[in-house]
Short mmCIF file of C-alpha atoms and ligand atoms in Angstrom, two decimals:
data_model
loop_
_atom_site.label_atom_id
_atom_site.label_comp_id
_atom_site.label_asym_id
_atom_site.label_seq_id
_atom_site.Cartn_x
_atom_site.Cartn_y
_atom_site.Cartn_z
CA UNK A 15 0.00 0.00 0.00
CA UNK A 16 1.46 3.25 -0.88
CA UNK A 17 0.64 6.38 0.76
CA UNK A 18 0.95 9.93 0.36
CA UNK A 19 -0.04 13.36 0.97
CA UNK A 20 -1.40 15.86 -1.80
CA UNK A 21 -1.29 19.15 -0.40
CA UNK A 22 -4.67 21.54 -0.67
CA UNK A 23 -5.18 24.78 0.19
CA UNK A 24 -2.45 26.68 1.98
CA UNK A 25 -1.58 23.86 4.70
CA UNK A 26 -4.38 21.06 4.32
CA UNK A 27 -3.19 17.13 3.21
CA UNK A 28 -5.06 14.89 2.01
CA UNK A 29 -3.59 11.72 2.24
CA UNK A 30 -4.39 9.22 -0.61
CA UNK A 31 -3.70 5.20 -0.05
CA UNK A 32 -3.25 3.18 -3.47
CA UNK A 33 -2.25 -0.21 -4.62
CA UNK A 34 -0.86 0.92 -8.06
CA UNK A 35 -4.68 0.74 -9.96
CA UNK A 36 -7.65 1.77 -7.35
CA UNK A 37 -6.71 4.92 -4.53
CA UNK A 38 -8.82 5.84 -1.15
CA UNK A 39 -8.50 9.28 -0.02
CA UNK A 40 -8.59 10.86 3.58
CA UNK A 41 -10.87 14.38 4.11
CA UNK A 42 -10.89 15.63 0.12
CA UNK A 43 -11.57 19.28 1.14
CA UNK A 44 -10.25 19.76 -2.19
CA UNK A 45 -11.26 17.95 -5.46
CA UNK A 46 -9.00 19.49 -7.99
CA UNK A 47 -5.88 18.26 -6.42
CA UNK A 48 -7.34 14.88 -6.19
CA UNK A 49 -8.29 14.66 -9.70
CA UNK A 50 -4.99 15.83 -10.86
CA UNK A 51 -2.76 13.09 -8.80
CA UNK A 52 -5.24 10.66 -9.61
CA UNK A 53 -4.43 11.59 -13.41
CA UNK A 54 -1.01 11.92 -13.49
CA UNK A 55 -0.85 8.07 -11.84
CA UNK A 56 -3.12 6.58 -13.25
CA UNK A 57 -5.75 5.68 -10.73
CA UNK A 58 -9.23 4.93 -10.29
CA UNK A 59 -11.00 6.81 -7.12
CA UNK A 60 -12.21 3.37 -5.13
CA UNK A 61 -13.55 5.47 -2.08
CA UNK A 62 -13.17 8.37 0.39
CA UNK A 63 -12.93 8.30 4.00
CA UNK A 64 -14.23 11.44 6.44
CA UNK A 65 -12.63 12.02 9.86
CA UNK A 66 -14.98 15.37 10.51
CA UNK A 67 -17.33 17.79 8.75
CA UNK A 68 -15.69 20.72 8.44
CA UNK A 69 -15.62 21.98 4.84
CA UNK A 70 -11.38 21.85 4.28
CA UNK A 71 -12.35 18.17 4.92
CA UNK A 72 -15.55 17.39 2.69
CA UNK A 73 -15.87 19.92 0.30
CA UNK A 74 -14.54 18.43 -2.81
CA UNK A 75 -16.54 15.14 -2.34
CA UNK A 76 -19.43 16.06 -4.44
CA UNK A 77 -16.79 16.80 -7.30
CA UNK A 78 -15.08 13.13 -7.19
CA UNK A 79 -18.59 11.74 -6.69
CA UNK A 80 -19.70 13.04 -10.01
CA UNK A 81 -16.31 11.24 -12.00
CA UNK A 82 -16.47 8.54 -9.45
CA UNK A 83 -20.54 7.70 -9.19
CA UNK A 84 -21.48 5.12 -6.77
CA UNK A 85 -17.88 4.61 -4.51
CA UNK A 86 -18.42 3.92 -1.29
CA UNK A 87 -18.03 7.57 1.03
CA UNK A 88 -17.15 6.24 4.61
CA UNK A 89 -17.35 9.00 7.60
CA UNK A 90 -19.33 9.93 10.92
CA UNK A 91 -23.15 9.87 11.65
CA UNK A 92 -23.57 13.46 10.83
CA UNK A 93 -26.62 14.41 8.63
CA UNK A 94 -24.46 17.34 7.70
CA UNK A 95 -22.34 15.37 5.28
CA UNK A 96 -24.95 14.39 2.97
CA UNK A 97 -22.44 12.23 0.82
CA UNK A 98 -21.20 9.60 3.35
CA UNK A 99 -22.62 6.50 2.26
CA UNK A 100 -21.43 4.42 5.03
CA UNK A 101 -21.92 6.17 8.58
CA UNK A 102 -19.17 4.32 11.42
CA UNK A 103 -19.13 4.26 14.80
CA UNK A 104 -16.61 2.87 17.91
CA UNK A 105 -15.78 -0.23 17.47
CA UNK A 106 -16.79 -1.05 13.90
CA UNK A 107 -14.28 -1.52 10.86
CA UNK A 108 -13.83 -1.21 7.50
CA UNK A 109 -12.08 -2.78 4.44
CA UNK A 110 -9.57 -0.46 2.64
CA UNK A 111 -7.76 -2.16 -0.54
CA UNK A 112 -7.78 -5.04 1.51
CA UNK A 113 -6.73 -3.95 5.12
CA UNK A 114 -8.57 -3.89 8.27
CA UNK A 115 -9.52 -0.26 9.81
CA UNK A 116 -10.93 0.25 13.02
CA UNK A 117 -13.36 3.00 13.69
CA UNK A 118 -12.54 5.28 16.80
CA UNK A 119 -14.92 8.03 18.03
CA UNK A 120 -12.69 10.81 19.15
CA UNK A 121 -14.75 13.96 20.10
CA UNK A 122 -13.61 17.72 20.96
CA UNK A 123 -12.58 19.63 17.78
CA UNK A 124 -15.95 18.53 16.68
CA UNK A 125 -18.36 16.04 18.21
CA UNK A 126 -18.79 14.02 15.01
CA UNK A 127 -14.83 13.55 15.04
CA UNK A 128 -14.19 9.71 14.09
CA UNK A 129 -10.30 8.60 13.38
CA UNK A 130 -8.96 5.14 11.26
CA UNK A 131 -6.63 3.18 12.47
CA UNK A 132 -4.75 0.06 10.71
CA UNK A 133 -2.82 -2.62 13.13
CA UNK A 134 0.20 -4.07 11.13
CA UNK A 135 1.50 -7.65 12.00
CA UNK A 136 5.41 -6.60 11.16
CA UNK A 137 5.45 -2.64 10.29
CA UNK A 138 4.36 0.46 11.57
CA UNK A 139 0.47 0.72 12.83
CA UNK A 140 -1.76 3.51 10.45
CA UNK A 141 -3.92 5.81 12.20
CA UNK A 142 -5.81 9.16 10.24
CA UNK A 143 -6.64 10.73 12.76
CA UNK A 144 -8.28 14.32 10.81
CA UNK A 145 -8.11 17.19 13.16
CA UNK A 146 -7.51 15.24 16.78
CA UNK A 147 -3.65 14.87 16.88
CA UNK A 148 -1.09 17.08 15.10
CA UNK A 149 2.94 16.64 15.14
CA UNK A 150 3.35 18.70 18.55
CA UNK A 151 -0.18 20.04 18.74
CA UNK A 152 -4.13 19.11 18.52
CA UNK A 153 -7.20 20.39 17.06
CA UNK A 154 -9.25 23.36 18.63
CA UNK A 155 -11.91 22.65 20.65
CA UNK A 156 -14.42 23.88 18.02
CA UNK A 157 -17.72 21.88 19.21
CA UNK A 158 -16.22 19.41 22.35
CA UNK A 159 -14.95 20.03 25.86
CA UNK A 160 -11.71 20.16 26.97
CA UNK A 161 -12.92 16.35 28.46
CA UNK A 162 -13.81 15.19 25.73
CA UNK A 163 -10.43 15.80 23.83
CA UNK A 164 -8.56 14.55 27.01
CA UNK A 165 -10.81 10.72 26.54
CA UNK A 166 -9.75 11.18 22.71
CA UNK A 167 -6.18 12.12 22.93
CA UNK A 168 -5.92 9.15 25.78
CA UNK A 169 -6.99 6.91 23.14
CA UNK A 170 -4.28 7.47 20.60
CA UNK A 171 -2.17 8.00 23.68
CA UNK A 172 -2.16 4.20 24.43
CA UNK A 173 -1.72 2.90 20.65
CA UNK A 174 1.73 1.15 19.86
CA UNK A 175 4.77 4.38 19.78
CA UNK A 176 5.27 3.12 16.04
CA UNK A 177 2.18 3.87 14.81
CA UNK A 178 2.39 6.67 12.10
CA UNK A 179 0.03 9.43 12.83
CA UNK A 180 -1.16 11.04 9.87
CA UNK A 181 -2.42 14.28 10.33
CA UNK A 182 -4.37 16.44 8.53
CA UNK A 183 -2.29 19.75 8.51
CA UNK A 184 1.10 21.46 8.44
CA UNK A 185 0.62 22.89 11.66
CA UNK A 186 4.18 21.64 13.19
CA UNK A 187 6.25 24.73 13.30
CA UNK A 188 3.58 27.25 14.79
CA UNK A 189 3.00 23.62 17.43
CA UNK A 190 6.68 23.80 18.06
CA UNK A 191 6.93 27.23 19.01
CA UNK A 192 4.26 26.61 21.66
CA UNK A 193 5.62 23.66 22.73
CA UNK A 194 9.14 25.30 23.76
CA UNK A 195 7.30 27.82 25.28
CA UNK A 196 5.45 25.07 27.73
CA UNK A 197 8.96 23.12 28.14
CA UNK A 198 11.64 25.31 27.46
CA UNK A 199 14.12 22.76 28.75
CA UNK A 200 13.02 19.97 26.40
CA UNK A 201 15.44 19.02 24.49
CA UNK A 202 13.92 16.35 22.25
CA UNK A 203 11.61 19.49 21.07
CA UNK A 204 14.75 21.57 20.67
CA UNK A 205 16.05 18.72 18.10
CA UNK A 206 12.40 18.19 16.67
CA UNK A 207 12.46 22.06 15.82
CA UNK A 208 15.80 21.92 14.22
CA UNK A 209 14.67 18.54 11.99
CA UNK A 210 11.13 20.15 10.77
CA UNK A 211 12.92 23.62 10.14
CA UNK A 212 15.03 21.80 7.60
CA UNK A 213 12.38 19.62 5.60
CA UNK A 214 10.03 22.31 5.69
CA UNK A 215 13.38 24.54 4.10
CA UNK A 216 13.24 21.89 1.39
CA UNK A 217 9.03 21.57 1.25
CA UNK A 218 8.87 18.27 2.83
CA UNK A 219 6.21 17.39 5.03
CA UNK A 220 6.98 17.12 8.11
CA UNK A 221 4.09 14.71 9.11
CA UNK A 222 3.38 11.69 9.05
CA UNK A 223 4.93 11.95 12.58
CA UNK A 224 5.16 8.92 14.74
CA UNK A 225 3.18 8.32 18.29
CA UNK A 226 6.56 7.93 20.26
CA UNK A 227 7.94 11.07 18.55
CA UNK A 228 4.67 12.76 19.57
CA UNK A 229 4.71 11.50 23.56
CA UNK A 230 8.43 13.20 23.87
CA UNK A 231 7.46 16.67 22.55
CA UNK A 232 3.73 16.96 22.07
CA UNK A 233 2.36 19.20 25.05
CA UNK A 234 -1.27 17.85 24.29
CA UNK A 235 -0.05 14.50 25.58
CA UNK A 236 2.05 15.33 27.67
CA UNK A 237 0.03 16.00 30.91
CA UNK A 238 2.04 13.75 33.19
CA UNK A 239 5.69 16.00 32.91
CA UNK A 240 6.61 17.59 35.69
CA UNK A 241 7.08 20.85 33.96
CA UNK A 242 4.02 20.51 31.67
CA UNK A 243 1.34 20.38 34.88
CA UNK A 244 3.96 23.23 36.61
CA UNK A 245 3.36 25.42 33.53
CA UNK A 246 0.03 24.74 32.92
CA UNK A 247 -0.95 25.98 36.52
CA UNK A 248 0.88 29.15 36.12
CA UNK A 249 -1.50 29.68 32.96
CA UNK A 250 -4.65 28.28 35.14
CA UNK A 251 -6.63 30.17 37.50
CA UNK A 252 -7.48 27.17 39.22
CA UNK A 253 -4.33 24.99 39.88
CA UNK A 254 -4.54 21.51 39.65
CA UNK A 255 -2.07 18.32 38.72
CA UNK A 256 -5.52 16.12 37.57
CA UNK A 257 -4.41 15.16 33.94
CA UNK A 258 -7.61 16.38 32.36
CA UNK A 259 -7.03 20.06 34.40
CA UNK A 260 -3.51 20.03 32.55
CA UNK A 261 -4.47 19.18 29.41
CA UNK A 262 -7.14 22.15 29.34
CA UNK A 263 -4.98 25.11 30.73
CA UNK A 264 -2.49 24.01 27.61
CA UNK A 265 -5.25 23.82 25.40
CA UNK A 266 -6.68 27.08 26.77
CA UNK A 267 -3.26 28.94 26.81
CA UNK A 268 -2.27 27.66 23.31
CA UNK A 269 -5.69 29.18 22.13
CA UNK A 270 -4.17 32.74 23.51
CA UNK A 271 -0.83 32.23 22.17
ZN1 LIG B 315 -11.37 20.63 11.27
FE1 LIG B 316 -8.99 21.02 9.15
#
């Protein structure tokens, strides 16, 4: 399986899986792109998979649709995406050119929020995980409570540290700057922000990250470091060392940053 991000918009991905003839893509806020990669390899659009409804995620689906008639459109129960032909919830799974996803619900940047993940007997584990995680950040509590982002992000938290997290956006520098802010004495960020500095200097991506990267220098998961929940409470009115308490006074002074 081959996978790969084509960019959209000014810092959207949408990541497209293919086994040389038929291609899935992830959140097509974009069809134009699509169509054009599609093209220039030679592929036939087999389906589309949704993590959320927000428009840089769904809006070029009607577009494929009409070259593509009839492919199946996996995403959230939401009404608001007419398209999605196959609505998932916890626990369920699909079949994607002919490997097992699993279905988690992972409210807070929106409530519909579902993410994909793929177990791998020998390689790294898949997850696309839309808006949840980013490389050293996570998505904006748009419809969900800081609670309900915690129980998400705790999810992911506990999948195997090879797992490849494939995120939705090029958020990583603008994360890293806030995350040496929070830990200033971090040095695995300090190396992180040297690495992404030079792909981004040659227009790599600098996603997919991996989950073990992510638990060294991702303040969103990092509630249990001593200078994370020391930080946080300088930035809280209400002082706490509960996990969830942390986790919200980042989110909350990230918003403000
Ligand atoms: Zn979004
Ligand atoms: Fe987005």
């Amino acid at each position: 399986m081959n996978i790969s991000p084509i960019p959209a918009f000014t810092d959207n991905y949408i990541w497209q899986l293919n086994d040389g003839e038929k291609a899935f893509v992830v959140d097509p806020g974009d069809a134009k792109p699509v169509i054009a990669f599609l093209d220039a390899e030679g592929l036939t659009l087999a389906g589309i998979l949704i993590t959320h409804h927000h428009w840089d995620h769904t809006g070029g689906i009607k577009d494929l649709l009409e070259l593509w008639p009839g492919i199946a459109v996996y995403g959230p129960h939401n009404d608001a995406i007419a398209e999605v032909t196959h609505p998932l919830k916890e626990g369920e799974h699909i079949q994607v050119l002919g490997e097992r996803f699993n279905i988690f619900e992972v409210p807070g940047h929106t409530l519909d929020h579902i993410a994909y993940y793929n177990e791998q007997e020998t390689d790294h584990d898949i997850l696309f995980c839309g808006d949840t995680l980013f490389s050293s950040g996570c998505g904006r509590l748009f419809e969900g409570t800081a609670s309900q982002m915690y129980d998400s992000l705790s999810k992911l938290k506990a999948l195997p540290a090879e797992t490849l997290v494939y995120c939705t956006h090029e958020y990583t520098q603008a994360n890293l700057a806030f995350a040496k802010a929070v830990e200033p004495n971090n040095a695995e960020i300090t190396s992180r922000i040297a690495s992404v500095e030079k792909l981004r200097a040659e227009n790599t991506p600098s996603v997919p990250t991996t989950l073990g990267l992510e638990l060294k220098v991702n303040p969103f998961l990092r509630w249990d470091a001593p200078e994370v929940i020391e930080q946080a409470n300088t930035q809280s009115e209400t002082p706490s060392n509960e996990p969830v308490e942390v986790f919200a006074a980042i989110r909350g002074w990230k918003d403000r940053f």
